[in-house]
Amino acid sequence: MSTVATGSDATGPLELVLVRHAESLGNVADREALAAKAHRLDLADSDEQVGLSPEGERQAAALGDHVAGLADHRRPTVVVSSPYRRARDTAASALAAVGVEVLLDERVRERELGIFDGMTWYGIQAEHPGESERRGRLGKFYYRPPGGESWADVVLRVRSLLVELQARYAGERVWVFSHEAVILAFRYVLEGLDAASVLALQKSEPIANCSMTRYRDQDGALRLVARDDVSGIQGAAEVTREPAHTGEGTGGAG
């Protein structure tokens, strides 16, 4: 498997922690829409502006308590966040006691679904049967919804960011607040996964809100040491995640 070299000789980050945003109002609306087999989520805001749910606010505060309790040598020194509100708000709450500047970077924003934004899989199948057929023919990883992005597009964003992190933040502990598809794209790149493997992970191991996926430098490469770690919120807030994925996904939920 391939890896991205980072190096204990100060040629890249010593640690990379990927944090999925806390539960959003989109996550709640997504579950409700799927349960009702509705075509669309009941959301007024654009995907970028979807905020945290009350439970998500508790999760983010719990993660903040966890970070505040970390020893200095384990706290983040560089923080990058998706510009989407649910990720920004999670980062702000989680880092309130640390005082690290949050760098917004559009490369870790949610995957864009184009005309499918805000739709459930039921709605996509009913209203866009031709696109459903095309997706089945091309495969989920390379299929790009009209006006949106494929999984491969998200991987290209992640590769670009990793090169920059490696060049600029030698010896730093970098935390990235982002979304499920982006975190899986990091795993694809860092662990040398193939398309089938990363999509299988999305289906079988959905990532919990406010969970941490952690990599550390080992012998010149970032190696996975923890995935979907919810120890930062467990006992202080409910652990929430999507059920196993069966369809294309919906806006405001990732």
PDB file of C-alpha atoms in Angstrom:
ATOM      1  CA  MET A   1       0.000   0.000   0.000  1.00  0.00           C
ATOM      2  CA  SER A   2       1.190   3.543  -0.678  1.00  0.00           C
ATOM      3  CA  THR A   3       1.709   6.132   2.029  1.00  0.00           C
ATOM      4  CA  VAL A   4       2.384   9.839   2.111  1.00  0.00           C
ATOM      5  CA  ALA A   5       5.857  10.431   3.462  1.00  0.00           C
ATOM      6  CA  THR A   6       6.048  12.817   6.392  1.00  0.00           C
ATOM      7  CA  GLY A   7       9.190  12.021   8.295  1.00  0.00           C
ATOM      8  CA  SER A   8      10.290  12.072  11.889  1.00  0.00           C
ATOM      9  CA  ASP A   9      13.198  14.194  10.633  1.00  0.00           C
ATOM     10  CA  ALA A  10      10.856  17.204  10.630  1.00  0.00           C
ATOM     11  CA  THR A  11       9.758  16.919   6.999  1.00  0.00           C
ATOM     12  CA  GLY A  12       6.030  16.832   7.814  1.00  0.00           C
ATOM     13  CA  PRO A  13       3.454  16.853  10.627  1.00  0.00           C
ATOM     14  CA  LEU A  14       4.116  14.667  13.643  1.00  0.00           C
ATOM     15  CA  GLU A  15       0.386  14.037  13.990  1.00  0.00           C
ATOM     16  CA  LEU A  16      -2.733  14.458  11.890  1.00  0.00           C
ATOM     17  CA  VAL A  17      -6.136  14.265  13.583  1.00  0.00           C
ATOM     18  CA  LEU A  18      -9.287  14.276  11.423  1.00  0.00           C
ATOM     19  CA  VAL A  19     -12.407  15.357  13.324  1.00  0.00           C
ATOM     20  CA  ARG A  20     -15.875  14.951  11.858  1.00  0.00           C
ATOM     21  CA  HIS A  21     -18.194  17.837  12.705  1.00  0.00           C
ATOM     22  CA  ALA A  22     -20.697  17.438  15.545  1.00  0.00           C
ATOM     23  CA  GLU A  23     -24.261  16.384  14.753  1.00  0.00           C
ATOM     24  CA  SER A  24     -25.905  18.945  12.491  1.00  0.00           C
ATOM     25  CA  LEU A  25     -29.496  19.881  11.819  1.00  0.00           C
ATOM     26  CA  GLY A  26     -28.848  18.267   8.435  1.00  0.00           C
ATOM     27  CA  ASN A  27     -28.025  14.944  10.067  1.00  0.00           C
ATOM     28  CA  VAL A  28     -31.319  15.095  11.971  1.00  0.00           C
ATOM     29  CA  ALA A  29     -33.294  16.101   8.876  1.00  0.00           C
ATOM     30  CA  ASP A  30     -31.615  13.335   6.884  1.00  0.00           C
ATOM     31  CA  ARG A  31     -32.673  10.637   9.353  1.00  0.00           C
ATOM     32  CA  GLU A  32     -36.211  11.988   9.473  1.00  0.00           C
ATOM     33  CA  ALA A  33     -36.509  12.175   5.678  1.00  0.00           C
ATOM     34  CA  LEU A  34     -35.192   8.641   5.178  1.00  0.00           C
ATOM     35  CA  ALA A  35     -37.534   7.281   7.839  1.00  0.00           C
ATOM     36  CA  ALA A  36     -40.457   8.931   6.031  1.00  0.00           C
ATOM     37  CA  LYS A  37     -39.124   7.916   2.588  1.00  0.00           C
ATOM     38  CA  ALA A  38     -39.399  11.582   1.658  1.00  0.00           C
ATOM     39  CA  HIS A  39     -37.779  12.923  -1.490  1.00  0.00           C
ATOM     40  CA  ARG A  40     -36.156  15.928   0.186  1.00  0.00           C
ATOM     41  CA  LEU A  41     -34.800  17.044   3.534  1.00  0.00           C
ATOM     42  CA  ASP A  42     -36.808  19.617   5.456  1.00  0.00           C
ATOM     43  CA  LEU A  43     -34.072  22.262   5.591  1.00  0.00           C
ATOM     44  CA  ALA A  44     -34.294  25.973   4.861  1.00  0.00           C
ATOM     45  CA  ASP A  45     -30.550  26.720   4.893  1.00  0.00           C
ATOM     46  CA  SER A  46     -28.023  26.019   2.179  1.00  0.00           C
ATOM     47  CA  ASP A  47     -25.619  23.176   2.904  1.00  0.00           C
ATOM     48  CA  GLU A  48     -22.868  25.635   3.807  1.00  0.00           C
ATOM     49  CA  GLN A  49     -25.064  27.313   6.431  1.00  0.00           C
ATOM     50  CA  VAL A  50     -26.519  24.234   8.156  1.00  0.00           C
ATOM     51  CA  GLY A  51     -25.794  24.567  11.873  1.00  0.00           C
ATOM     52  CA  LEU A  52     -25.406  22.152  14.743  1.00  0.00           C
ATOM     53  CA  SER A  53     -28.321  20.418  16.420  1.00  0.00           C
ATOM     54  CA  PRO A  54     -28.740  20.761  20.216  1.00  0.00           C
ATOM     55  CA  GLU A  55     -27.070  17.371  20.607  1.00  0.00           C
ATOM     56  CA  GLY A  56     -24.311  18.505  18.264  1.00  0.00           C
ATOM     57  CA  GLU A  57     -23.675  21.541  20.459  1.00  0.00           C
ATOM     58  CA  ARG A  58     -23.313  19.208  23.452  1.00  0.00           C
ATOM     59  CA  GLN A  59     -20.920  16.996  21.486  1.00  0.00           C
ATOM     60  CA  ALA A  60     -18.755  19.948  20.461  1.00  0.00           C
ATOM     61  CA  ALA A  61     -18.662  21.243  24.039  1.00  0.00           C
ATOM     62  CA  ALA A  62     -17.690  17.773  25.293  1.00  0.00           C
ATOM     63  CA  LEU A  63     -14.874  17.622  22.737  1.00  0.00           C
ATOM     64  CA  GLY A  64     -13.781  21.056  23.982  1.00  0.00           C
ATOM     65  CA  ASP A  65     -13.543  19.702  27.527  1.00  0.00           C
ATOM     66  CA  HIS A  66     -11.511  16.777  26.200  1.00  0.00           C
ATOM     67  CA  VAL A  67      -9.072  19.040  24.332  1.00  0.00           C
ATOM     68  CA  ALA A  68      -8.743  21.365  27.340  1.00  0.00           C
ATOM     69  CA  GLY A  69      -7.708  18.359  29.429  1.00  0.00           C
ATOM     70  CA  LEU A  70      -4.968  17.223  27.056  1.00  0.00           C
ATOM     71  CA  ALA A  71      -1.349  17.650  28.047  1.00  0.00           C
ATOM     72  CA  ASP A  72       0.469  20.404  26.171  1.00  0.00           C
ATOM     73  CA  HIS A  73       2.396  17.899  24.042  1.00  0.00           C
ATOM     74  CA  ARG A  74      -0.880  16.404  22.776  1.00  0.00           C
ATOM     75  CA  ARG A  75      -2.809  19.586  21.986  1.00  0.00           C
ATOM     76  CA  PRO A  76      -3.211  20.741  18.386  1.00  0.00           C
ATOM     77  CA  THR A  77      -0.750  23.360  17.178  1.00  0.00           C
ATOM     78  CA  VAL A  78      -2.274  23.873  13.712  1.00  0.00           C
ATOM     79  CA  VAL A  79      -6.017  23.697  13.012  1.00  0.00           C
ATOM     80  CA  VAL A  80      -7.693  23.597   9.599  1.00  0.00           C
ATOM     81  CA  SER A  81     -11.472  23.614   9.176  1.00  0.00           C
ATOM     82  CA  SER A  82     -14.002  23.301   6.430  1.00  0.00           C
ATOM     83  CA  PRO A  83     -15.661  26.702   5.880  1.00  0.00           C
ATOM     84  CA  TYR A  84     -19.085  25.073   6.326  1.00  0.00           C
ATOM     85  CA  ARG A  85     -20.838  26.312   9.450  1.00  0.00           C
ATOM     86  CA  ARG A  86     -21.227  22.927  11.156  1.00  0.00           C
ATOM     87  CA  ALA A  87     -17.484  22.284  10.940  1.00  0.00           C
ATOM     88  CA  ARG A  88     -16.496  25.851  11.895  1.00  0.00           C
ATOM     89  CA  ASP A  89     -18.785  25.809  14.931  1.00  0.00           C
ATOM     90  CA  THR A  90     -17.452  22.417  16.015  1.00  0.00           C
ATOM     91  CA  ALA A  91     -13.875  23.675  15.770  1.00  0.00           C
ATOM     92  CA  ALA A  92     -14.641  26.901  17.648  1.00  0.00           C
ATOM     93  CA  SER A  93     -16.274  25.039  20.525  1.00  0.00           C
ATOM     94  CA  ALA A  94     -13.660  22.282  20.645  1.00  0.00           C
ATOM     95  CA  LEU A  95     -10.769  24.755  20.722  1.00  0.00           C
ATOM     96  CA  ALA A  96     -12.212  27.421  23.015  1.00  0.00           C
ATOM     97  CA  ALA A  97      -9.665  26.684  25.769  1.00  0.00           C
ATOM     98  CA  VAL A  98      -6.659  26.262  23.473  1.00  0.00           C
ATOM     99  CA  GLY A  99      -6.415  29.544  21.615  1.00  0.00           C
ATOM    100  CA  VAL A 100      -5.202  28.152  18.278  1.00  0.00           C
ATOM    101  CA  GLU A 101      -6.194  30.058  15.141  1.00  0.00           C
ATOM    102  CA  VAL A 102      -8.594  28.136  12.899  1.00  0.00           C
ATOM    103  CA  LEU A 103      -7.548  28.225   9.244  1.00  0.00           C
ATOM    104  CA  LEU A 104     -10.510  27.842   6.891  1.00  0.00           C
ATOM    105  CA  ASP A 105      -9.781  25.822   3.769  1.00  0.00           C
ATOM    106  CA  GLU A 106     -12.328  25.071   1.043  1.00  0.00           C
ATOM    107  CA  ARG A 107     -10.439  21.882   0.136  1.00  0.00           C
ATOM    108  CA  VAL A 108     -11.939  20.141   3.185  1.00  0.00           C
ATOM    109  CA  ARG A 109     -15.508  21.324   2.548  1.00  0.00           C
ATOM    110  CA  GLU A 110     -18.308  18.802   2.134  1.00  0.00           C
ATOM    111  CA  ARG A 111     -18.552  16.925  -1.150  1.00  0.00           C
ATOM    112  CA  GLU A 112     -20.799  18.923  -3.470  1.00  0.00           C
ATOM    113  CA  LEU A 113     -23.843  17.010  -4.717  1.00  0.00           C
ATOM    114  CA  GLY A 114     -24.995  19.485  -7.362  1.00  0.00           C
ATOM    115  CA  ILE A 115     -28.621  18.941  -8.361  1.00  0.00           C
ATOM    116  CA  PHE A 116     -28.912  16.244  -5.683  1.00  0.00           C
ATOM    117  CA  ASP A 117     -28.229  18.678  -2.838  1.00  0.00           C
ATOM    118  CA  GLY A 118     -30.876  18.257  -0.151  1.00  0.00           C
ATOM    119  CA  MET A 119     -32.390  15.158  -1.771  1.00  0.00           C
ATOM    120  CA  THR A 120     -32.706  11.676  -0.336  1.00  0.00           C
ATOM    121  CA  TRP A 121     -31.907   8.553  -2.302  1.00  0.00           C
ATOM    122  CA  TYR A 122     -35.664   8.034  -2.702  1.00  0.00           C
ATOM    123  CA  GLY A 123     -35.947  11.440  -4.366  1.00  0.00           C
ATOM    124  CA  ILE A 124     -32.971  10.865  -6.637  1.00  0.00           C
ATOM    125  CA  GLN A 125     -34.357   7.565  -7.884  1.00  0.00           C
ATOM    126  CA  ALA A 126     -37.837   9.000  -8.421  1.00  0.00           C
ATOM    127  CA  GLU A 127     -36.921  12.363  -9.968  1.00  0.00           C
ATOM    128  CA  HIS A 128     -33.679  11.547 -11.782  1.00  0.00           C
ATOM    129  CA  PRO A 129     -33.923   7.913 -12.954  1.00  0.00           C
ATOM    130  CA  GLY A 130     -31.516   8.547 -15.840  1.00  0.00           C
ATOM    131  CA  GLU A 131     -28.832   9.785 -13.448  1.00  0.00           C
ATOM    132  CA  SER A 132     -29.454   6.828 -11.151  1.00  0.00           C
ATOM    133  CA  GLU A 133     -28.830   4.508 -14.095  1.00  0.00           C
ATOM    134  CA  ARG A 134     -25.691   6.430 -15.105  1.00  0.00           C
ATOM    135  CA  ARG A 135     -24.323   6.250 -11.573  1.00  0.00           C
ATOM    136  CA  GLY A 136     -24.856   2.505 -11.549  1.00  0.00           C
ATOM    137  CA  ARG A 137     -23.003   2.187 -14.842  1.00  0.00           C
ATOM    138  CA  LEU A 138     -20.034   4.397 -13.892  1.00  0.00           C
ATOM    139  CA  GLY A 139     -19.745   3.310 -10.269  1.00  0.00           C
ATOM    140  CA  LYS A 140     -20.110   5.444  -7.152  1.00  0.00           C
ATOM    141  CA  PHE A 141     -16.465   6.505  -6.871  1.00  0.00           C
ATOM    142  CA  TYR A 142     -16.164   8.103 -10.319  1.00  0.00           C
ATOM    143  CA  TYR A 143     -19.773   9.218 -10.860  1.00  0.00           C
ATOM    144  CA  ARG A 144     -20.179  13.001 -10.784  1.00  0.00           C
ATOM    145  CA  PRO A 145     -23.746  14.276 -10.260  1.00  0.00           C
ATOM    146  CA  PRO A 146     -24.648  17.227 -12.500  1.00  0.00           C
ATOM    147  CA  GLY A 147     -23.141  20.333 -10.928  1.00  0.00           C
ATOM    148  CA  GLY A 148     -21.442  18.269  -8.221  1.00  0.00           C
ATOM    149  CA  GLU A 149     -18.319  16.272  -7.443  1.00  0.00           C
ATOM    150  CA  SER A 150     -17.288  12.660  -7.640  1.00  0.00           C
ATOM    151  CA  TRP A 151     -15.436  10.945  -4.816  1.00  0.00           C
ATOM    152  CA  ALA A 152     -12.354  11.153  -7.031  1.00  0.00           C
ATOM    153  CA  ASP A 153     -12.739  14.949  -7.126  1.00  0.00           C
ATOM    154  CA  VAL A 154     -12.685  15.065  -3.316  1.00  0.00           C
ATOM    155  CA  VAL A 155      -9.566  12.880  -3.293  1.00  0.00           C
ATOM    156  CA  LEU A 156      -7.798  15.414  -5.541  1.00  0.00           C
ATOM    157  CA  ARG A 157      -8.605  18.177  -3.047  1.00  0.00           C
ATOM    158  CA  VAL A 158      -7.206  16.086  -0.208  1.00  0.00           C
ATOM    159  CA  ARG A 159      -4.004  15.261  -2.094  1.00  0.00           C
ATOM    160  CA  SER A 160      -3.431  18.980  -2.675  1.00  0.00           C
ATOM    161  CA  LEU A 161      -3.896  19.807   1.008  1.00  0.00           C
ATOM    162  CA  LEU A 162      -1.622  16.987   2.181  1.00  0.00           C
ATOM    163  CA  VAL A 163       1.214  18.291   0.022  1.00  0.00           C
ATOM    164  CA  GLU A 164       0.815  21.723   1.614  1.00  0.00           C
ATOM    165  CA  LEU A 165       0.588  20.356   5.161  1.00  0.00           C
ATOM    166  CA  GLN A 166       3.740  18.339   4.577  1.00  0.00           C
ATOM    167  CA  ALA A 167       5.651  21.337   3.252  1.00  0.00           C
ATOM    168  CA  ARG A 168       4.482  23.961   5.754  1.00  0.00           C
ATOM    169  CA  TYR A 169       3.905  22.220   9.081  1.00  0.00           C
ATOM    170  CA  ALA A 170       6.916  20.084   9.865  1.00  0.00           C
ATOM    171  CA  GLY A 171       6.819  18.814  13.439  1.00  0.00           C
ATOM    172  CA  GLU A 172       3.298  20.184  14.086  1.00  0.00           C
ATOM    173  CA  ARG A 173       0.211  18.475  15.449  1.00  0.00           C
ATOM    174  CA  VAL A 174      -2.408  19.244  12.796  1.00  0.00           C
ATOM    175  CA  TRP A 175      -6.137  18.866  13.424  1.00  0.00           C
ATOM    176  CA  VAL A 176      -8.624  19.042  10.545  1.00  0.00           C
ATOM    177  CA  PHE A 177     -12.355  19.589  11.193  1.00  0.00           C
ATOM    178  CA  SER A 178     -14.286  18.272   8.231  1.00  0.00           C
ATOM    179  CA  HIS A 179     -16.918  15.897   6.855  1.00  0.00           C
ATOM    180  CA  GLU A 180     -17.385  12.153   6.442  1.00  0.00           C
ATOM    181  CA  ALA A 181     -16.561  11.918   2.715  1.00  0.00           C
ATOM    182  CA  VAL A 182     -13.446  14.071   3.174  1.00  0.00           C
ATOM    183  CA  ILE A 183     -12.184  11.981   6.091  1.00  0.00           C
ATOM    184  CA  LEU A 184     -12.669   8.843   4.006  1.00  0.00           C
ATOM    185  CA  ALA A 185     -10.763  10.539   1.164  1.00  0.00           C
ATOM    186  CA  PHE A 186      -7.862  11.132   3.581  1.00  0.00           C
ATOM    187  CA  ARG A 187      -7.957   7.444   4.463  1.00  0.00           C
ATOM    188  CA  TYR A 188      -7.956   6.538   0.770  1.00  0.00           C
ATOM    189  CA  VAL A 189      -4.785   8.565   0.196  1.00  0.00           C
ATOM    190  CA  LEU A 190      -2.884   7.927   3.424  1.00  0.00           C
ATOM    191  CA  GLU A 191      -3.605   4.197   3.610  1.00  0.00           C
ATOM    192  CA  GLY A 192      -3.334   3.451  -0.092  1.00  0.00           C
ATOM    193  CA  LEU A 193      -6.901   2.158  -0.369  1.00  0.00           C
ATOM    194  CA  ASP A 194      -8.687   1.451  -3.636  1.00  0.00           C
ATOM    195  CA  ALA A 195     -12.122   2.692  -4.633  1.00  0.00           C
ATOM    196  CA  ALA A 196     -13.943  -0.483  -3.570  1.00  0.00           C
ATOM    197  CA  SER A 197     -12.263  -0.470  -0.158  1.00  0.00           C
ATOM    198  CA  VAL A 198     -13.073   3.110   0.734  1.00  0.00           C
ATOM    199  CA  LEU A 199     -16.712   2.772  -0.372  1.00  0.00           C
ATOM    200  CA  ALA A 200     -16.989  -0.416   1.671  1.00  0.00           C
ATOM    201  CA  LEU A 201     -15.740   1.539   4.690  1.00  0.00           C
ATOM    202  CA  GLN A 202     -18.435   4.164   4.190  1.00  0.00           C
ATOM    203  CA  LYS A 203     -21.078   1.451   4.135  1.00  0.00           C
ATOM    204  CA  SER A 204     -19.802  -0.726   6.985  1.00  0.00           C
ATOM    205  CA  GLU A 205     -18.113   1.809   9.282  1.00  0.00           C
ATOM    206  CA  PRO A 206     -20.018   5.123   9.231  1.00  0.00           C
ATOM    207  CA  ILE A 207     -18.031   7.826  11.020  1.00  0.00           C
ATOM    208  CA  ALA A 208     -19.474   9.196  14.258  1.00  0.00           C
ATOM    209  CA  ASN A 209     -20.035  12.891  14.760  1.00  0.00           C
ATOM    210  CA  CYS A 210     -17.140  14.484  16.687  1.00  0.00           C
ATOM    211  CA  SER A 211     -15.054  11.324  16.316  1.00  0.00           C
ATOM    212  CA  MET A 212     -11.296  11.537  15.785  1.00  0.00           C
ATOM    213  CA  THR A 213      -9.327   9.608  13.166  1.00  0.00           C
ATOM    214  CA  ARG A 214      -5.691   9.902  14.140  1.00  0.00           C
ATOM    215  CA  TYR A 215      -2.410   9.450  12.252  1.00  0.00           C
ATOM    216  CA  ARG A 216       1.098   9.736  13.682  1.00  0.00           C
ATOM    217  CA  ASP A 217       4.486   9.896  12.077  1.00  0.00           C
ATOM    218  CA  GLN A 218       6.128   6.477  12.145  1.00  0.00           C
ATOM    219  CA  ASP A 219       9.371   5.937  10.265  1.00  0.00           C
ATOM    220  CA  GLY A 220       8.764   8.768   7.851  1.00  0.00           C
ATOM    221  CA  ALA A 221       5.080   8.231   7.066  1.00  0.00           C
ATOM    222  CA  LEU A 222       1.733   9.070   8.625  1.00  0.00           C
ATOM    223  CA  ARG A 223       0.275   5.824   9.963  1.00  0.00           C
ATOM    224  CA  LEU A 224      -3.256   5.222  11.236  1.00  0.00           C
ATOM    225  CA  VAL A 225      -3.310   4.768  15.022  1.00  0.00           C
ATOM    226  CA  ALA A 226      -7.020   5.316  15.777  1.00  0.00           C
ATOM    227  CA  ARG A 227     -10.206   5.539  13.722  1.00  0.00           C
ATOM    228  CA  ASP A 228     -13.675   6.741  14.684  1.00  0.00           C
ATOM    229  CA  ASP A 229     -12.432   7.462  18.221  1.00  0.00           C
ATOM    230  CA  VAL A 230     -15.328   8.828  20.298  1.00  0.00           C
ATOM    231  CA  SER A 231     -13.486   8.902  23.631  1.00  0.00           C
ATOM    232  CA  GLY A 232     -13.566  12.707  23.531  1.00  0.00           C
ATOM    233  CA  ILE A 233     -17.357  12.834  23.892  1.00  0.00           C
ATOM    234  CA  GLN A 234     -18.374   9.440  25.277  1.00  0.00           C
ATOM    235  CA  GLY A 235     -20.159   9.772  28.594  1.00  0.00           C
ATOM    236  CA  ALA A 236     -20.723  13.504  28.146  1.00  0.00           C
ATOM    237  CA  ALA A 237     -22.870  13.482  24.984  1.00  0.00           C
ATOM    238  CA  GLU A 238     -24.703  10.991  22.817  1.00  0.00           C
ATOM    239  CA  VAL A 239     -22.654   9.263  20.132  1.00  0.00           C
ATOM    240  CA  THR A 240     -24.435   9.730  16.789  1.00  0.00           C
ATOM    241  CA  ARG A 241     -23.658   8.402  13.323  1.00  0.00           C
ATOM    242  CA  GLU A 242     -25.560   7.615  10.153  1.00  0.00           C
ATOM    243  CA  PRO A 243     -26.865   4.110   9.523  1.00  0.00           C
ATOM    244  CA  ALA A 244     -25.003   2.028   6.951  1.00  0.00           C
ATOM    245  CA  HIS A 245     -25.048   3.862   3.621  1.00  0.00           C
ATOM    246  CA  THR A 246     -27.026   2.337   0.804  1.00  0.00           C
ATOM    247  CA  GLY A 247     -27.492   5.275  -1.566  1.00  0.00           C
ATOM    248  CA  GLU A 248     -25.919   8.462  -2.863  1.00  0.00           C
ATOM    249  CA  GLY A 249     -26.214  10.467   0.322  1.00  0.00           C
ATOM    250  CA  THR A 250     -27.930  13.770   0.963  1.00  0.00           C
ATOM    251  CA  GLY A 251     -27.045  17.397   1.461  1.00  0.00           C
ATOM    252  CA  GLY A 252     -26.396  18.747   4.938  1.00  0.00           C
ATOM    253  CA  ALA A 253     -25.534  15.375   6.415  1.00  0.00           C
ATOM    254  CA  GLY A 254     -21.882  14.643   5.809  1.00  0.00           C
TER     255      GLY A 254
END
